[in-house]
CSV table of C-alpha atoms in Angstrom, one decimal:
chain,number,residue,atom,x,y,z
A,4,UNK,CA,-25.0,21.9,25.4
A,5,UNK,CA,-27.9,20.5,23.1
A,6,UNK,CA,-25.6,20.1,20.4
A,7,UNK,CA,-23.3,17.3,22.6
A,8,UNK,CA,-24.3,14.4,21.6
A,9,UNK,CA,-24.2,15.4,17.3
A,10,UNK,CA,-20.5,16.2,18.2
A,11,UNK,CA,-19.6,13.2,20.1
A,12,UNK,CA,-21.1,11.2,17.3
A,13,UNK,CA,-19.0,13.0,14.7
A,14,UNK,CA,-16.0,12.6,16.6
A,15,UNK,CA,-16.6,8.8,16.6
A,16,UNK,CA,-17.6,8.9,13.0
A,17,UNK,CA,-14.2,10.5,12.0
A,18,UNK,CA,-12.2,8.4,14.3
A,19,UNK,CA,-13.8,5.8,12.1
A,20,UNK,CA,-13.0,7.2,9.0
A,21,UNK,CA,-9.1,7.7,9.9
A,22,UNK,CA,-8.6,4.3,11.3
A,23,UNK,CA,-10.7,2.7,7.8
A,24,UNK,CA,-8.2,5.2,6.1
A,25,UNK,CA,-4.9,3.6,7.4
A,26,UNK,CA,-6.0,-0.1,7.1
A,27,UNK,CA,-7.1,0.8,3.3
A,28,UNK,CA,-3.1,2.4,2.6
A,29,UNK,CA,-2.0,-0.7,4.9
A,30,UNK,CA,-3.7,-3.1,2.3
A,31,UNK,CA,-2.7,-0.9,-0.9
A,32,UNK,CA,0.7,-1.0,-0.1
A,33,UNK,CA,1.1,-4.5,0.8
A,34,UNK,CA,-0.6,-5.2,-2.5
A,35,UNK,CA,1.9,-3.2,-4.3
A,36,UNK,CA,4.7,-5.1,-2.3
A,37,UNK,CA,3.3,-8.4,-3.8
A,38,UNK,CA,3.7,-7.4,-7.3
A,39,UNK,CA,7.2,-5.9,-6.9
A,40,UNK,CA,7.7,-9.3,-5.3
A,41,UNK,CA,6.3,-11.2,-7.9
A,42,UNK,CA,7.7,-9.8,-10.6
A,43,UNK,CA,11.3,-9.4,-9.4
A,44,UNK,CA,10.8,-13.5,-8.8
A,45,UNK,CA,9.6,-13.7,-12.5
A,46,UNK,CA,11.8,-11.4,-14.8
A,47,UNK,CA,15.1,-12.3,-12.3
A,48,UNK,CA,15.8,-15.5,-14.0
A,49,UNK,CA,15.6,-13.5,-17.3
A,50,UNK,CA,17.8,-10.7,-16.1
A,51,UNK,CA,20.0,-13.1,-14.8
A,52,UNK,CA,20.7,-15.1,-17.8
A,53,UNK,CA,21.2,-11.4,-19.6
A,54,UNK,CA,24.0,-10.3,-17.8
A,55,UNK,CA,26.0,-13.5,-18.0
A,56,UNK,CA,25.2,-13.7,-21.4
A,57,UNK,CA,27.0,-9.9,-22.0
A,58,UNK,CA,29.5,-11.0,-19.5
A,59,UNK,CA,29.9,-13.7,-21.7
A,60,UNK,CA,30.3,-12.1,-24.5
A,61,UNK,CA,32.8,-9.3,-23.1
């Protein structure tokens, strides 16, 4: 019974840790949908212009 409280503060501590845990995969992978964003938006005029130019050319 002495040792309550050091394992009620570790449960809170880890609860901590799992819920900092999500929110840091939450921002990673919206990061990583911005650059799939922003480079589909940059190279899709480019890859664009290639296929009609081989269309073109077929």
């Amino acid at each position: 019974m002495r040792y309550l409280p050091a394992r009620l503060v570790g449960n809170v501590v880890a609860a901590r840790e799992r819920g900092a845990t999500a929110i840091e995969y939450g921002v990673m992978v919206a990061l990583i949908a911005a650059v799939i964003i922003s480079t589909v938006t940059v190279l899709g005029g480019n890859l664009s212009s290639m296929f009609n130019r081989i269309v073109i050319a077929l």
